Coordinates of C-alpha atoms in Angstrom, one line a residue:
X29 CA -22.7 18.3 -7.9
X30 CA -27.0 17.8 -8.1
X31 CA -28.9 15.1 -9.5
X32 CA -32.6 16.5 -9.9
X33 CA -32.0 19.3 -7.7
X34 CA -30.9 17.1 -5.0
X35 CA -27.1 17.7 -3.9
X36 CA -24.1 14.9 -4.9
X37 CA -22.4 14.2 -1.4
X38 CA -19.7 12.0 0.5
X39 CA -18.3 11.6 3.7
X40 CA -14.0 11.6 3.8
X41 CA -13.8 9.1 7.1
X42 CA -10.0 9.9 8.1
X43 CA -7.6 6.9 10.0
X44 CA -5.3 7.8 12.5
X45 CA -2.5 6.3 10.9
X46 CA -3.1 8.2 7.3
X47 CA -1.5 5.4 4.4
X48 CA -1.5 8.1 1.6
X49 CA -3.9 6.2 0.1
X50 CA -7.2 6.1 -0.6
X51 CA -10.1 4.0 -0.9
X52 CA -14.0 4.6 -2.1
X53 CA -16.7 2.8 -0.6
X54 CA -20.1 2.9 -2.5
X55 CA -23.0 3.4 -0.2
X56 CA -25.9 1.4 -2.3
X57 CA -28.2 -1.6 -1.7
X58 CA -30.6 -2.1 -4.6
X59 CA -29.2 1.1 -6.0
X60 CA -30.9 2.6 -2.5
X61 CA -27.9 4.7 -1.0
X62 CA -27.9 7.0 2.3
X63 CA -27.3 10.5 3.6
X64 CA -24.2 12.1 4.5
X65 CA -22.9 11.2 7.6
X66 CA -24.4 7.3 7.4
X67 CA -21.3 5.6 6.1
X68 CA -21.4 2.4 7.9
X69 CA -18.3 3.2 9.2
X70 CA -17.9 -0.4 11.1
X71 CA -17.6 -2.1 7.3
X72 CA -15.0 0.6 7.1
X73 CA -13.0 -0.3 9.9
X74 CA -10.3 -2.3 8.7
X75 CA -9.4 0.1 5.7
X76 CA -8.8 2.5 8.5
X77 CA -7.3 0.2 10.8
X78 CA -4.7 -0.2 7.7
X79 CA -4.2 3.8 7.4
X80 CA -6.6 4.0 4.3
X81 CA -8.5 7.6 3.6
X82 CA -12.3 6.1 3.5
X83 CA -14.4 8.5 1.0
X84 CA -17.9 7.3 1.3
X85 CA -19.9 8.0 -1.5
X86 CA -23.7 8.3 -1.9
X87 CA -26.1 8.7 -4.9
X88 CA -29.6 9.4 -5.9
X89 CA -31.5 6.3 -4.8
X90 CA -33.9 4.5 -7.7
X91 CA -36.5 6.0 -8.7
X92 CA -35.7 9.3 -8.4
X93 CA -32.9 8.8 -10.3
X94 CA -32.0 5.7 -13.3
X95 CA -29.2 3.0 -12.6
X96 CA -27.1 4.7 -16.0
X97 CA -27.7 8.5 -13.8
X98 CA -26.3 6.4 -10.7
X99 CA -23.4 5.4 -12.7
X100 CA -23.3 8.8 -14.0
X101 CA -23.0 10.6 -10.4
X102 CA -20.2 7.9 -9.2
X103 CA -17.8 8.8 -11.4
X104 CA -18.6 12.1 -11.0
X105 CA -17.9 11.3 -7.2
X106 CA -14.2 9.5 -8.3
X107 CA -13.0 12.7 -10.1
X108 CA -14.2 14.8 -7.6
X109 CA -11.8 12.9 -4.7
X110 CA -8.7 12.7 -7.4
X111 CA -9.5 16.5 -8.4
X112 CA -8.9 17.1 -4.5
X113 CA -6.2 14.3 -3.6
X114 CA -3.9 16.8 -2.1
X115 CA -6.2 18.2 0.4
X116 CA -7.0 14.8 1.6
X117 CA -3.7 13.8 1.4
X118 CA -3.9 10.6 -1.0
X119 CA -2.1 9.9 -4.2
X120 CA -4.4 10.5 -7.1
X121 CA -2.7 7.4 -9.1
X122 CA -3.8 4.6 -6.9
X123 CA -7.3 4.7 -5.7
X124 CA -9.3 1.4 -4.6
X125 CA -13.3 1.0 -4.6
X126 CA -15.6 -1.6 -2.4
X127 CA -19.2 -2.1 -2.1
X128 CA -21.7 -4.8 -1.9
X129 CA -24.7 -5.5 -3.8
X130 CA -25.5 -3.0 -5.6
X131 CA -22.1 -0.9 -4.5
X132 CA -20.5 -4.0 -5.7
X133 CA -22.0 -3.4 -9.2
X134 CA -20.9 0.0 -9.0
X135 CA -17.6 -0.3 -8.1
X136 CA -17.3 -3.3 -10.9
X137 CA -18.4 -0.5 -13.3
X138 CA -15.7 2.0 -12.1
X139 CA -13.4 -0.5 -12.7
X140 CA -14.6 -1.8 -16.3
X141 CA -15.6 1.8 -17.5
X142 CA -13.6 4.4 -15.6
X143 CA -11.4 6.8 -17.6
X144 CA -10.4 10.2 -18.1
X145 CA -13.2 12.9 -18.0
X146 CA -13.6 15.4 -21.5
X147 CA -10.5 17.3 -21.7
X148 CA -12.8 20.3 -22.9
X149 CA -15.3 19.9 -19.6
X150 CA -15.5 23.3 -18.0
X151 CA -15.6 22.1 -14.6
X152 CA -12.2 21.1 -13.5
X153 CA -13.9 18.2 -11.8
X154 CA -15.0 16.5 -14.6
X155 CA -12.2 16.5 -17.0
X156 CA -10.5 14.2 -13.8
X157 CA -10.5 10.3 -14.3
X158 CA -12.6 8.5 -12.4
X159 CA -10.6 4.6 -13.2
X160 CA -9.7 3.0 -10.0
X161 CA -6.6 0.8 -9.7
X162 CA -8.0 -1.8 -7.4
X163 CA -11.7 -3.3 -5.9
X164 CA -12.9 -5.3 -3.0
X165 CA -16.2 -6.4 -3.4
X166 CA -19.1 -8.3 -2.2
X167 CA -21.9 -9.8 -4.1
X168 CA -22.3 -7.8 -7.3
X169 CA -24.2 -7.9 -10.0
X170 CA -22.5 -8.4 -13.2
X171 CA -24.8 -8.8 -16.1
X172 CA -28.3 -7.0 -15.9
X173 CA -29.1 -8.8 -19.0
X174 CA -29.4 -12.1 -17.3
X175 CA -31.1 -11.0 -13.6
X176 CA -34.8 -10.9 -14.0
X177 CA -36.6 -7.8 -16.0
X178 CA -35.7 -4.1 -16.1
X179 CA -36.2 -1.1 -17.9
X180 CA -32.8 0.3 -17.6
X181 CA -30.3 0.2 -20.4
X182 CA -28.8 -3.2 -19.3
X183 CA -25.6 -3.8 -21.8
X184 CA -24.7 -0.1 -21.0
X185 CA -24.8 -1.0 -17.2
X186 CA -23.6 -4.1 -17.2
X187 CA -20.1 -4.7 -16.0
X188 CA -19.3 -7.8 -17.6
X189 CA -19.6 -6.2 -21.5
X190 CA -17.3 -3.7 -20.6
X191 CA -13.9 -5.9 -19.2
X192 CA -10.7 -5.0 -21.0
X193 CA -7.5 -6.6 -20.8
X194 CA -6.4 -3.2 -18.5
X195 CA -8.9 -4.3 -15.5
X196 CA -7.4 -3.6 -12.4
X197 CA -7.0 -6.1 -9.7
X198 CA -10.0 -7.3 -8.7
X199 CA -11.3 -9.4 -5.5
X200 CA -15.1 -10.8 -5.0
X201 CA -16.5 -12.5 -2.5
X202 CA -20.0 -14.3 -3.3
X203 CA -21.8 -16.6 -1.1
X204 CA -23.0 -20.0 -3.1
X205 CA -26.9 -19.7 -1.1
X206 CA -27.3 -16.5 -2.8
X207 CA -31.0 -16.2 -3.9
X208 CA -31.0 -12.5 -4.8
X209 CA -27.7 -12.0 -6.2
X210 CA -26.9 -15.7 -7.7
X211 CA -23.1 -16.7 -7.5
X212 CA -23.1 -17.0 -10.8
X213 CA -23.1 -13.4 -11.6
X214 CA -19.5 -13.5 -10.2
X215 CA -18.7 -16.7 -11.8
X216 CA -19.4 -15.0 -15.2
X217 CA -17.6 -12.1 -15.0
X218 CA -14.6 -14.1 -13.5
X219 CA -14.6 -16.3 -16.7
X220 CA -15.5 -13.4 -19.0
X221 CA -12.3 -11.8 -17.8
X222 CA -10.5 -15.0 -18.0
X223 CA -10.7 -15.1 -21.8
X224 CA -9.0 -11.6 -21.8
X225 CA -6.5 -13.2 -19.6
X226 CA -7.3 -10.9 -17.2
X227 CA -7.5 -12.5 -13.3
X228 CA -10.6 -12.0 -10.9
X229 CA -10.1 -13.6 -7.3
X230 CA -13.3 -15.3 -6.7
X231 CA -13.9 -16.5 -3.2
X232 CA -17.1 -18.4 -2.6
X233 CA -18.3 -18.2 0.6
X234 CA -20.2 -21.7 1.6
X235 CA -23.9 -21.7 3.0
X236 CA -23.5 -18.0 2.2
X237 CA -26.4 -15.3 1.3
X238 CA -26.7 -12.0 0.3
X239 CA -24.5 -11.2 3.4
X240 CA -23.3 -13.1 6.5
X241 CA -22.6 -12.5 10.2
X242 CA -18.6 -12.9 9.5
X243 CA -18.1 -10.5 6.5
X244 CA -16.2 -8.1 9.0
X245 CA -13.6 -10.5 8.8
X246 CA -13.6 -10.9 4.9
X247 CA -12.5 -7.2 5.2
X248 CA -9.4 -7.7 6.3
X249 CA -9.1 -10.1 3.3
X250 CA -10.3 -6.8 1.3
X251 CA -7.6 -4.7 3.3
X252 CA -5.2 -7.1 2.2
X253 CA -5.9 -6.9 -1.1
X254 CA -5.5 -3.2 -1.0
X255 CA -2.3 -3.4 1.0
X256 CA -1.3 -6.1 -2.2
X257 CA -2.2 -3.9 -5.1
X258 CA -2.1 -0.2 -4.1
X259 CA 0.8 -0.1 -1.9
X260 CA 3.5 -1.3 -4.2
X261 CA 2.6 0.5 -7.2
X262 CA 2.4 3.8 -5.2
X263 CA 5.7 2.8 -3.4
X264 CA 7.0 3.0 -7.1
X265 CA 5.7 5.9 -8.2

């Protein structure tokens, strides 16, 4: 697809060991993203360690284009790898999402707001769902309402107005020295989905920023989680 005549793209970063499962990484720091071909593929490196399908995907970075038009494009960028599941060779059913930061709050709002596209849409793409079954995430912000001042939209865009009791599984890991992404941002959404009765996995990470030099190995925590919530459900169809 285009966002202000600029094109909608991803990378598909194949293992060697295909899982028949997929994963989508969201490629945004301060709703900044990349071009194709930057996935940082080392982040990725567990996921395809464990056989998972990587799809990178990239947006319009702020301010060419709003945090509700980012939201907008990454669902467009879900139903576009389910619409084509076969050729990559993933089931369509069970489809994770990670990110940090910024990718974290995207892939918190493909988990809180994802859903079937208009059945009437008259691209094929969009009448695809873009819910994911399962997230692995670093860092994200949860509530716009309560981080500083903006001019977007911020209920619309906040994941933590939007959890139901069908969230998927969801992991978080959140350092407690955060300064630009407090841990409480986490903390809410973990309690918020609490009173649904709905689980969140909170991991603090101590003395922990807005990253840290071991969060390769928090991966394969993430790859875990995957391995945990995807795997059996496709084992049984």
């Amino acid at each position: 697809g285009q966002r202000n005549d600029q094109p909608l793209v991803l990378d598909v970063i194949r293992p060697l060991n295909p899982n028949g499962l997929g994963v989508a990484f969201m490629v945004s720091g301060g709703w900044k993203s990349g071009k194709a071909g930057e996935a940082p593929v080392l982040m990725m490196a567990p996921l395809l360690r464990r056989g998972y399908t990587v799809f990178a995907i990239y947006h319009i970075s702020q301010p060419k284009a709003t945090v509700m038009e980012i939201i907008e494009d990454v669902n467009r960028g879900i139903r576009f790898v389910r619409h084509h599941a076969e050729e990559y060779g993933i089931d369509p059913d069970h489809i994770g999402v990670s990110g940090g930061s910024a990718g974290g709050h995207l892939s918190l709002m493909l988990a809180t707001r994802g859903g079937p596209g208009p059945a009437d849409a008259e691209d094929p793409v969009d009448r695809e769902s873009s819910a994911v079954q399962a997230a692995a995430i670093f860092f994200p912000v949860t509530d716009l309402l309560n981080l500083g001042q903006s001019t977007e939209n911020l209920r619309d865009c906040s994941p933590i107005y939007h959890i139901t009791p069908d969230l998927p599984p969801i992991l978080i890991y959140h350092g407690d020295a955060d300064t630009l992404t407090p841990l409480e941002q986490s903390e809410w959404f973990r309690d918020r989905a609490a009173e649904q009765d709905v689980d969140v996995k909170l991991v603090v990470h101590p003395g922990g920023e807005h990253g840290w030099s071991t969060m390769l190995w928090d991966l394969r925590k993430f790859a875990d989680w995957f391995d945990e919530h995807l795997k059996p459900a496709a084992a049984g169809g």
